[in-house]
């Protein structure tokens, strides 16, 4: 099998390295040099996650769930992922669901990247009818599992944990293009992150300031115009209808972990922030279809409006 | 003098159509979407007529030639775009002020609709569009990271790019 993208390319210790993995660009910064063993561990963690969960690779658990109803053993790291999806499925009244894969495939977002939407929309099967009996997912009908709304953020958390095990106490920033975890080094200034204007590349609508104290902080961004392949067709769907969302164009969320921030960044396309904040701890910025910028008063940073 | 070719008016018309489509309710929104699709699939070489009735009052160089040293000719540019709705053809007027660096300093959208849903939609559009170009250049910010979507130009960017190209000395 081919060597995964993130494999170390040098035996030297480095404090910053970049690679391509799970279809996106990653950059890892550590406040001290890191040897090839730690970088190899990062690469292996990403490869394992992709192999286990990708809707775009054969042999993953997605294949089994697609093949038929039954008791499907999920990967060992499944618990937190199922948990955040369960919460957001409930808080969005069913609009957000990991069972939405079939709806995405109907619109052409499939393993072959055909990107040819079939007519109409296909609602997702009811995630509420699926039972989670760890480590088994008990399904009553076949469907296409898609953990794209939270999986990447969760993987960023997992990569940060791998690094913290190898270089305890180090300042670490893991940036997977839109999903970022920052654990500040001692005495380090806050990490300033530009919130890219969804309609004007090269411009920012604000800057988030992550001090990280006392532990990790995560910032996740989502934009529906990032992956639009036909008029009004993008990757954030309302699972109840299978149709792409229209009201919000871009979201940014700061939370203690990227799993939550990533999932909420998607949920903000589907439900009001106040509803989500009833159960989840996060701060937010949204840019809606009319061009209005909104944010929670406690968002760490500044907005240009 | 004409500062906008029909092709540019067409681009602005598409922008108006697709953005308005986002603001509308179900029934009309669907039809506006359809209009947008039709526009999108037509070629930009179709520059002679897209139903755009334009009163071209473009006035470039309002800066009296003061800032011609940069890449762009600073000044105020105006275009009028039209689009089809179930209620008939509607138009909006768009003013863009740029500096010699090509930075957009102001955008003003003047609704032209006189009746029906278009009045409401255009007013919402006009209220919102100024927000679409605020922001600051990331290059000028002291940041370590960028979070968002580096994306290919959408309709609005395409129109703005056309305006900047027009303004290039």
Short mmCIF file of C-alpha atoms in Angstrom, two decimals:
data_model
loop_
_atom_site.label_atom_id
_atom_site.label_comp_id
_atom_site.label_asym_id
_atom_site.label_seq_id
_atom_site.Cartn_x
_atom_site.Cartn_y
_atom_site.Cartn_z
CA UNK A 1 0.00 0.00 0.00
CA UNK A 2 1.16 3.49 -0.78
CA UNK A 3 2.81 5.47 1.96
CA UNK A 4 0.32 7.94 3.40
CA UNK A 5 0.85 11.62 2.68
CA UNK A 6 1.82 12.70 6.15
CA UNK A 7 4.78 10.31 6.44
CA UNK A 8 8.00 12.03 7.51
CA UNK A 9 10.22 12.99 4.62
CA UNK A 10 13.33 13.60 6.67
CA UNK A 11 14.98 12.04 9.71
CA UNK A 12 15.91 15.46 11.05
CA UNK A 13 14.03 16.99 13.95
CA UNK A 14 11.70 19.71 12.72
CA UNK A 15 9.27 22.01 14.52
CA UNK A 16 6.94 22.64 11.60
CA UNK A 17 5.80 20.39 8.80
CA UNK A 18 3.05 20.25 6.20
CA UNK A 19 1.42 17.44 4.29
CA UNK A 20 -1.69 16.41 2.40
CA UNK A 21 -4.08 13.94 4.04
CA UNK A 22 -7.80 13.08 3.89
CA UNK A 23 -8.14 15.42 0.95
CA UNK A 24 -6.86 18.56 2.63
CA UNK A 25 -3.66 20.38 3.57
CA UNK A 26 -2.25 20.04 7.07
CA UNK A 27 0.35 22.08 8.88
CA UNK A 28 1.68 21.14 12.30
CA UNK A 29 3.68 23.58 14.41
CA UNK A 30 5.37 22.62 17.66
CA UNK A 31 7.36 25.03 19.81
CA UNK A 32 10.33 22.66 19.80
CA UNK A 33 11.88 20.26 17.29
CA UNK A 34 10.09 16.95 16.87
CA UNK A 35 11.73 13.75 15.70
CA UNK A 36 10.55 11.42 12.96
CA UNK A 37 8.97 8.98 15.44
CA UNK A 38 6.40 11.53 16.57
CA UNK A 39 5.74 12.61 13.01
CA UNK A 40 5.34 8.97 11.99
CA UNK A 41 2.84 8.52 14.84
CA UNK A 42 0.84 11.47 13.50
CA UNK A 43 0.86 9.97 10.02
CA UNK A 44 -0.23 6.58 11.31
CA UNK A 45 -3.07 8.07 13.34
CA UNK A 46 -4.43 9.92 10.33
CA UNK A 47 -4.12 6.87 8.10
CA UNK A 48 -5.96 4.67 10.61
CA UNK A 49 -8.80 7.16 10.94
CA UNK A 50 -9.18 7.53 7.21
CA UNK A 51 -9.12 3.77 6.69
CA UNK A 52 -11.77 3.28 9.39
CA UNK A 53 -14.18 6.06 8.57
CA UNK A 54 -13.81 7.34 5.03
CA UNK A 55 -16.86 7.25 2.85
CA UNK A 56 -14.45 7.41 -0.05
CA UNK A 57 -12.44 4.25 0.70
CA UNK A 58 -13.54 0.68 0.40
CA UNK A 59 -13.19 -1.55 3.42
CA UNK A 60 -14.26 1.03 5.99
CA UNK A 61 -17.14 0.60 8.39
CA UNK A 62 -19.12 2.72 5.96
CA UNK A 63 -19.17 -0.23 3.55
CA UNK A 64 -20.63 -2.56 6.17
CA UNK A 65 -23.37 -0.14 7.19
CA UNK A 66 -24.18 0.42 3.53
CA UNK A 67 -24.32 -3.30 2.79
CA UNK A 68 -27.14 -4.18 5.14
CA UNK A 69 -29.00 -3.76 8.42
CA UNK A 70 -27.53 -5.32 11.53
CA UNK A 71 -25.04 -4.90 14.34
CA UNK A 72 -21.96 -3.13 13.05
CA UNK A 73 -18.86 -2.90 15.20
CA UNK A 74 -17.57 0.67 14.97
CA UNK A 75 -13.90 1.64 15.32
CA UNK A 76 -12.57 2.03 18.86
CA UNK A 77 -12.56 5.81 18.61
CA UNK A 78 -16.26 5.97 17.65
CA UNK A 79 -17.75 6.96 21.02
CA UNK A 80 -17.09 10.71 21.04
CA UNK A 81 -18.10 10.96 17.40
CA UNK A 82 -21.44 9.23 17.90
CA UNK A 83 -22.00 11.31 21.02
CA UNK A 84 -21.58 14.67 19.28
CA UNK A 85 -23.74 13.57 16.35
CA UNK A 86 -26.46 12.38 18.73
CA UNK A 87 -26.45 15.74 20.49
CA UNK A 88 -26.61 17.77 17.30
CA UNK A 89 -29.17 15.50 15.70
CA UNK A 90 -31.39 16.22 18.68
CA UNK A 91 -30.62 19.96 18.86
CA UNK A 92 -31.22 20.49 15.14
CA UNK A 93 -34.47 18.48 15.23
CA UNK A 94 -33.02 15.91 12.88
CA UNK A 95 -31.49 18.30 10.34
CA UNK A 96 -27.95 17.17 11.12
CA UNK A 97 -27.30 13.47 10.79
CA UNK A 98 -24.44 11.08 10.06
CA UNK A 99 -26.91 9.09 7.94
CA UNK A 100 -26.85 11.80 5.29
CA UNK A 101 -24.33 10.05 3.03
CA UNK A 102 -26.96 8.77 0.63
CA UNK A 103 -28.40 12.25 0.22
CA UNK A 104 -24.92 13.52 -0.63
CA UNK A 105 -24.33 10.72 -3.10
CA UNK A 106 -27.64 11.52 -4.77
CA UNK A 107 -26.29 15.02 -5.41
CA UNK A 108 -23.11 13.61 -6.90
CA UNK A 109 -20.83 13.87 -3.85
CA UNK A 110 -19.75 10.26 -4.05
CA UNK A 111 -16.57 8.24 -3.89
CA UNK A 112 -15.98 8.76 -7.59
CA UNK A 113 -16.56 12.49 -7.20
CA UNK A 114 -18.98 12.30 -10.10
CA UNK A 115 -20.45 15.64 -8.98
CA UNK A 116 -23.45 15.13 -11.19
CA UNK A 117 -26.58 15.84 -9.19
CA UNK A 118 -29.53 13.55 -9.81
CA UNK A 119 -32.89 15.32 -9.95
CA UNK A 120 -34.55 16.22 -6.69
CA UNK A 121 -33.36 15.40 -3.19
CA UNK A 122 -33.32 12.26 -1.08
CA UNK A 123 -33.98 12.60 2.67
CA UNK A 124 -31.68 10.68 5.00
CA UNK A 125 -33.00 7.69 6.94
CA UNK A 126 -33.91 8.55 10.52
CA UNK A 127 -30.80 8.57 12.69
CA UNK A 128 -33.10 8.54 15.69
CA UNK A 129 -34.04 4.96 14.81
CA UNK A 130 -30.40 3.81 14.90
CA UNK A 131 -29.21 2.41 18.25
CA UNK A 132 -25.72 2.86 19.71
CA UNK A 133 -24.77 -0.11 21.86
CA UNK A 134 -21.02 0.42 22.17
CA UNK A 135 -19.15 -0.69 20.24
CA UNK A 136 -22.05 -1.68 18.02
CA UNK A 137 -24.21 0.48 15.81
CA UNK A 138 -27.53 -1.31 15.39
CA UNK A 139 -29.27 -0.40 12.18
CA UNK A 140 -32.68 -1.39 10.88
CA UNK A 141 -31.95 -0.56 7.28
CA UNK A 142 -28.86 0.00 5.11
CA UNK A 143 -27.68 3.57 4.74
CA UNK A 144 -24.59 5.56 3.88
CA UNK A 145 -22.73 6.76 6.94
CA UNK A 146 -21.01 10.13 6.58
CA UNK A 147 -19.06 11.62 9.47
CA UNK A 148 -17.81 14.53 7.40
CA UNK A 149 -19.40 17.17 9.62
CA UNK A 150 -17.41 16.27 12.72
CA UNK A 151 -14.87 13.66 11.70
CA UNK A 152 -12.16 16.01 10.50
CA UNK A 153 -12.31 18.10 13.65
CA UNK A 154 -12.22 14.96 15.75
CA UNK A 155 -9.15 13.76 13.86
CA UNK A 156 -7.43 17.10 14.50
CA UNK A 157 -8.05 16.52 18.24
CA UNK A 158 -6.64 13.01 17.97
CA UNK A 159 -3.52 14.26 16.18
CA UNK A 160 -2.99 16.91 18.86
CA UNK A 161 -3.27 14.17 21.50
CA UNK A 162 -0.65 12.07 19.72
CA UNK A 163 1.73 15.02 19.72
CA UNK A 164 1.06 15.79 23.36
CA UNK A 165 2.00 12.20 24.20
CA UNK A 166 5.28 12.49 22.31
CA UNK A 167 6.26 16.00 23.38
CA UNK A 168 4.58 16.55 26.72
CA UNK A 169 3.96 20.16 27.65
CA UNK A 170 4.86 21.52 24.24
CA UNK A 171 2.97 24.26 22.48
CA UNK A 172 1.21 22.65 19.55
CA UNK A 173 -0.88 23.94 16.66
CA UNK A 174 -2.53 21.46 14.29
CA UNK A 175 -4.13 23.14 11.29
CA UNK A 176 -6.09 21.03 8.82
CA UNK A 177 -7.31 23.86 6.60
CA UNK A 178 -10.34 25.16 8.37
CA UNK A 179 -10.13 22.97 11.44
CA UNK A 180 -7.48 23.96 13.92
CA UNK A 181 -6.40 23.04 17.42
CA UNK A 182 -4.04 25.23 19.41
CA UNK A 183 -2.34 24.36 22.67
CA UNK A 184 -0.20 27.31 23.65
CA UNK A 185 3.35 26.94 24.84
CA UNK A 186 4.32 28.57 28.09
CA UNK A 187 4.36 32.36 27.75
CA UNK A 188 3.36 32.24 24.11
CA UNK A 189 1.21 35.10 22.79
CA UNK A 190 -2.35 34.32 21.64
CA UNK A 191 -2.63 32.71 18.23
CA UNK A 192 -4.33 35.11 15.84
CA UNK A 193 -6.34 33.51 13.06
CA UNK A 194 -7.88 35.48 10.19
CA UNK A 195 -11.51 34.59 9.45
CA UNK A 196 -11.42 34.45 5.68
CA UNK A 197 -14.15 36.36 3.88
CA UNK A 198 -16.36 33.73 2.24
CA UNK A 199 -16.79 35.80 -0.89
CA UNK A 200 -13.49 37.64 -1.08
CA UNK A 201 -10.43 35.42 -0.93
CA UNK A 202 -7.53 37.31 0.54
CA UNK A 203 -9.81 39.34 2.80
CA UNK A 204 -10.88 38.66 6.36
CA UNK A 205 -14.13 39.46 8.13
CA UNK A 206 -12.40 39.27 11.47
CA UNK A 207 -9.62 37.79 13.55
CA UNK A 208 -9.99 35.13 16.21
CA UNK A 209 -7.57 35.27 19.10
CA UNK A 210 -6.88 31.92 20.73
CA UNK A 211 -5.09 32.10 24.03
CA UNK A 212 -5.77 28.47 24.68
CA UNK A 213 -5.49 28.81 28.41
CA UNK A 214 -5.50 26.58 30.25
CA UNK A 215 -5.62 23.78 27.69
CA UNK A 216 -6.41 23.28 24.06
CA UNK A 217 -8.64 25.58 22.06
CA UNK A 218 -10.14 24.77 18.70
CA UNK A 219 -11.34 26.94 15.84
CA UNK A 220 -13.28 25.39 13.00
CA UNK A 221 -14.57 27.11 9.88
CA UNK A 222 -17.13 25.94 7.40
CA UNK A 223 -18.36 27.52 4.18
CA UNK A 224 -20.89 26.17 1.73
CA UNK A 225 -19.32 27.96 -1.20
CA UNK A 226 -16.08 26.07 -0.67
CA UNK A 227 -17.36 22.95 -2.36
CA UNK A 228 -20.12 23.96 -4.71
CA UNK A 229 -20.33 21.80 -7.81
CA UNK A 230 -23.57 22.96 -9.37
CA UNK A 231 -25.87 25.89 -8.90
CA UNK A 232 -26.87 25.87 -5.25
CA UNK A 233 -25.45 22.39 -4.70
CA UNK A 234 -22.95 22.01 -1.87
CA UNK A 235 -22.07 19.63 0.92
CA UNK A 236 -24.15 20.87 3.85
CA UNK A 237 -27.56 19.24 3.63
CA UNK A 238 -30.67 19.21 5.75
CA UNK A 239 -30.96 15.50 6.45
CA UNK A 240 -34.75 15.76 6.72
CA UNK A 241 -35.06 16.83 3.10
CA UNK A 242 -31.69 16.00 1.57
CA UNK A 243 -31.54 19.53 0.18
CA UNK A 244 -28.55 21.89 0.51
CA UNK A 245 -28.92 24.74 3.00
CA UNK A 246 -29.36 28.33 1.82
CA UNK A 247 -29.52 30.79 4.72
CA UNK A 248 -25.91 30.79 5.94
CA UNK A 249 -22.77 30.98 3.81
CA UNK A 250 -19.99 30.60 6.35
CA UNK A 251 -19.49 29.81 10.02
CA UNK A 252 -16.63 29.90 12.53
CA UNK A 253 -16.76 28.24 15.91
CA UNK A 254 -14.38 28.30 18.87
CA UNK A 255 -14.68 25.50 21.43
CA UNK A 256 -12.47 23.46 23.72
CA UNK A 257 -12.09 20.71 21.16
CA UNK A 258 -12.24 20.56 17.38
CA UNK A 259 -14.74 17.70 17.38
CA UNK A 260 -17.34 20.00 18.94
CA UNK A 261 -16.24 23.08 16.99
CA UNK A 262 -16.37 21.24 13.66
CA UNK A 263 -19.77 19.70 14.34
CA UNK A 264 -21.24 22.99 15.53
CA UNK A 265 -19.77 24.82 12.53
CA UNK A 266 -21.97 22.58 10.40
CA UNK A 267 -24.97 22.68 12.75
CA UNK A 268 -25.02 26.50 12.54
CA UNK A 269 -26.17 26.11 8.94
CA UNK A 270 -29.17 24.17 10.25
CA UNK A 271 -30.24 25.64 13.58
CA UNK A 272 -29.98 28.89 15.57
CA UNK A 273 -26.88 29.30 17.76
CA UNK A 274 -29.00 29.86 20.87
CA UNK A 275 -30.57 26.44 20.45
CA UNK A 276 -27.19 24.73 20.15
CA UNK A 277 -25.75 26.64 23.09
CA UNK A 278 -28.38 25.12 25.36
CA UNK A 279 -26.22 22.01 25.55
CA UNK A 280 -22.87 22.79 23.98
CA UNK A 281 -20.18 25.23 25.02
CA UNK A 282 -18.88 27.33 22.12
CA UNK A 283 -18.64 30.83 20.67
CA UNK A 284 -19.50 31.60 17.08
CA UNK A 285 -19.49 33.86 14.02
CA UNK A 286 -21.77 33.47 11.01
CA UNK A 287 -21.89 35.14 7.62
CA UNK A 288 -25.32 34.76 6.07
CA UNK A 289 -26.61 34.81 2.53
CA UNK A 290 -27.47 38.51 2.78
CA UNK A 291 -23.92 39.33 3.74
CA UNK A 292 -24.64 40.05 7.39
CA UNK A 293 -21.98 39.16 9.92
CA UNK A 294 -23.23 37.94 13.29
CA UNK A 295 -21.33 36.73 16.32
CA UNK A 296 -21.76 35.79 19.92
CA UNK A 297 -20.64 38.63 22.21
CA UNK A 298 -18.10 36.34 23.81
CA UNK A 299 -16.33 35.38 20.58
CA UNK A 300 -12.60 35.77 21.27
CA UNK A 301 -11.29 38.26 18.75
CA UNK A 302 -12.45 41.16 16.62
CA UNK A 303 -14.81 41.54 13.69
CA UNK A 304 -14.53 43.98 10.80
CA UNK A 305 -18.04 45.23 10.20
CA UNK B 1 -18.35 57.39 -22.64
CA UNK B 2 -19.08 53.83 -21.75
CA UNK B 3 -17.20 52.33 -18.87
CA UNK B 4 -19.08 49.06 -19.01
CA UNK B 5 -19.49 46.70 -21.88
CA UNK B 6 -22.71 44.74 -22.14
CA UNK B 7 -20.81 41.70 -20.91
CA UNK B 8 -20.08 43.47 -17.67
CA UNK B 9 -23.66 44.46 -17.23
CA UNK B 10 -24.52 40.84 -17.81
CA UNK B 11 -22.21 39.74 -15.05
CA UNK B 12 -23.75 42.15 -12.62
CA UNK B 13 -27.15 40.97 -13.70
CA UNK B 14 -26.19 37.42 -12.81
CA UNK B 15 -24.94 38.55 -9.44
CA UNK B 16 -28.15 40.34 -8.72
CA UNK B 17 -30.16 37.35 -9.77
CA UNK B 18 -28.35 34.73 -7.77
CA UNK B 19 -28.05 36.78 -4.62
CA UNK B 20 -31.66 37.75 -4.76
CA UNK B 21 -32.56 34.15 -5.27
CA UNK B 22 -31.03 33.41 -1.89
CA UNK B 23 -33.21 35.97 -0.22
CA UNK B 24 -36.51 34.90 -1.61
CA UNK B 25 -39.11 32.52 -0.31
CA UNK B 26 -39.92 29.13 -1.69
CA UNK B 27 -42.01 29.73 -4.75
CA UNK B 28 -40.36 32.78 -6.13
CA UNK B 29 -36.95 31.63 -4.99
CA UNK B 30 -37.27 28.55 -7.08
CA UNK B 31 -38.07 30.53 -10.16
CA UNK B 32 -35.29 32.95 -9.48
CA UNK B 33 -32.98 29.98 -9.16
CA UNK B 34 -34.11 28.76 -12.51
CA UNK B 35 -33.33 32.11 -14.02
CA UNK B 36 -29.94 32.03 -12.45
CA UNK B 37 -29.23 28.58 -13.85
CA UNK B 38 -30.19 29.70 -17.30
CA UNK B 39 -27.86 32.65 -17.03
CA UNK B 40 -25.04 30.57 -15.68
CA UNK B 41 -25.19 28.12 -18.50
CA UNK B 42 -25.18 30.75 -21.17
CA UNK B 43 -21.81 31.84 -22.32
CA UNK B 44 -20.32 35.12 -21.36
CA UNK B 45 -19.70 35.69 -25.02
CA UNK B 46 -23.40 36.26 -25.29
CA UNK B 47 -22.73 39.89 -24.75
CA UNK B 48 -25.17 41.65 -26.98
CA UNK B 49 -28.37 41.29 -25.06
CA UNK B 50 -29.48 39.46 -21.96
CA UNK B 51 -32.56 41.49 -21.46
CA UNK B 52 -30.48 44.11 -19.78
CA UNK B 53 -31.78 47.57 -20.33
CA UNK B 54 -29.10 49.80 -19.08
CA UNK B 55 -28.71 53.47 -18.61
CA UNK B 56 -24.99 53.70 -18.56
CA UNK B 57 -23.87 56.61 -16.50
CA UNK B 58 -20.47 55.28 -15.63
CA UNK B 59 -18.15 57.99 -14.53
CA UNK B 60 -14.63 56.80 -14.13
CA UNK B 61 -11.89 59.13 -13.13
CA UNK B 62 -13.85 61.21 -10.69
CA UNK B 63 -10.52 61.63 -8.96
CA UNK B 64 -9.59 64.22 -11.59
CA UNK B 65 -6.64 62.17 -12.67
CA UNK B 66 -4.95 62.52 -9.33
CA UNK B 67 -4.27 58.85 -8.67
CA UNK B 68 -3.18 57.44 -11.95
CA UNK B 69 0.19 56.24 -10.72
CA UNK B 70 -1.10 52.88 -9.45
CA UNK B 71 -2.24 49.81 -11.26
CA UNK B 72 -5.81 50.98 -11.26
CA UNK B 73 -7.53 54.16 -12.15
CA UNK B 74 -9.12 55.29 -8.94
CA UNK B 75 -12.65 56.51 -9.11
CA UNK B 76 -16.27 55.69 -8.91
CA UNK B 77 -17.75 53.16 -11.26
CA UNK B 78 -21.37 52.48 -11.85
CA UNK B 79 -23.27 49.78 -13.63
CA UNK B 80 -26.87 48.83 -13.89
CA UNK B 81 -27.87 45.21 -14.06
CA UNK B 82 -31.20 43.67 -14.82
CA UNK B 83 -32.71 40.30 -14.18
CA UNK B 84 -35.97 38.54 -14.86
CA UNK B 85 -38.46 37.76 -12.15
CA UNK B 86 -41.93 36.25 -12.25
CA UNK B 87 -43.14 39.83 -11.91
CA UNK B 88 -41.20 41.10 -14.89
CA UNK B 89 -37.75 42.47 -15.58
CA UNK B 90 -36.17 44.29 -12.65
CA UNK B 91 -32.95 46.23 -12.36
CA UNK B 92 -30.50 47.37 -9.73
CA UNK B 93 -27.81 50.01 -9.89
CA UNK B 94 -24.39 49.23 -8.44
CA UNK B 95 -21.77 51.86 -7.58
CA UNK B 96 -18.24 50.79 -6.74
CA UNK B 97 -15.51 53.15 -5.54
CA UNK B 98 -11.96 51.85 -5.83
CA UNK B 99 -8.60 53.35 -5.00
CA UNK B 100 -5.44 53.24 -7.06
CA UNK B 101 -4.43 49.97 -5.39
CA UNK B 102 -7.60 48.31 -6.55
CA UNK B 103 -9.07 48.22 -3.04
CA UNK B 104 -12.81 48.59 -3.00
CA UNK B 105 -13.64 51.46 -0.74
CA UNK B 106 -17.38 51.51 -1.10
CA UNK B 107 -20.19 49.70 -2.78
CA UNK B 108 -23.64 51.17 -3.09
CA UNK B 109 -26.59 49.32 -4.47
CA UNK B 110 -29.60 51.35 -5.45
CA UNK B 111 -32.80 49.37 -5.79
CA UNK B 112 -34.72 50.26 -8.91
CA UNK B 113 -37.79 48.12 -8.34
CA UNK B 114 -41.01 50.02 -7.99
CA UNK B 115 -43.51 47.42 -6.99
CA UNK B 116 -44.15 43.95 -5.74
CA UNK B 117 -41.83 41.54 -4.04
CA UNK B 118 -38.86 42.97 -5.88
CA UNK B 119 -38.96 46.10 -3.74
CA UNK B 120 -38.53 44.08 -0.58
CA UNK B 121 -35.93 41.76 -2.05
CA UNK B 122 -33.90 44.58 -3.52
CA UNK B 123 -33.96 46.54 -0.30
CA UNK B 124 -32.71 43.49 1.59
CA UNK B 125 -30.08 42.99 -1.05
CA UNK B 126 -28.99 46.62 -0.88
CA UNK B 127 -28.82 46.53 2.91
CA UNK B 128 -26.73 43.41 2.88
CA UNK B 129 -24.39 43.92 0.03
CA UNK B 130 -22.19 46.54 1.63
CA UNK B 131 -21.30 43.90 4.21
CA UNK B 132 -20.15 41.62 1.46
CA UNK B 133 -17.19 43.79 0.64
CA UNK B 134 -16.19 45.00 4.07
CA UNK B 135 -13.30 43.19 5.59
CA UNK B 136 -9.63 43.79 5.64
CA UNK B 137 -6.85 42.46 3.51
CA UNK B 138 -5.36 39.45 5.22
CA UNK B 139 -1.93 40.54 4.02
CA UNK B 140 -2.18 43.60 6.22
CA UNK B 141 -3.27 41.76 9.35
CA UNK B 142 -0.94 40.38 11.96
CA UNK B 143 -2.13 36.80 11.91
CA UNK B 144 -0.48 33.39 11.96
CA UNK B 145 -3.30 31.45 10.39
CA UNK B 146 -6.27 31.78 8.11
CA UNK B 147 -9.53 29.94 8.72
CA UNK B 148 -12.05 29.80 5.95
CA UNK B 149 -12.40 28.78 2.40
CA UNK B 150 -10.02 29.73 -0.30
CA UNK B 151 -12.39 29.55 -3.16
CA UNK B 152 -12.75 30.27 -6.79
CA UNK B 153 -14.45 33.49 -7.62
CA UNK B 154 -18.17 33.43 -7.21
CA UNK B 155 -20.52 35.65 -9.13
CA UNK B 156 -19.94 38.67 -6.99
CA UNK B 157 -16.18 38.34 -7.16
CA UNK B 158 -16.40 37.86 -10.89
CA UNK B 159 -18.28 41.11 -11.22
CA UNK B 160 -15.86 42.91 -8.94
CA UNK B 161 -12.93 41.46 -10.86
CA UNK B 162 -14.45 42.74 -14.05
CA UNK B 163 -14.77 46.17 -12.53
CA UNK B 164 -11.16 46.11 -11.39
CA UNK B 165 -10.05 44.98 -14.84
CA UNK B 166 -12.01 47.84 -16.33
CA UNK B 167 -10.29 50.25 -13.98
CA UNK B 168 -6.79 49.05 -14.72
CA UNK B 169 -4.81 51.79 -16.36
#
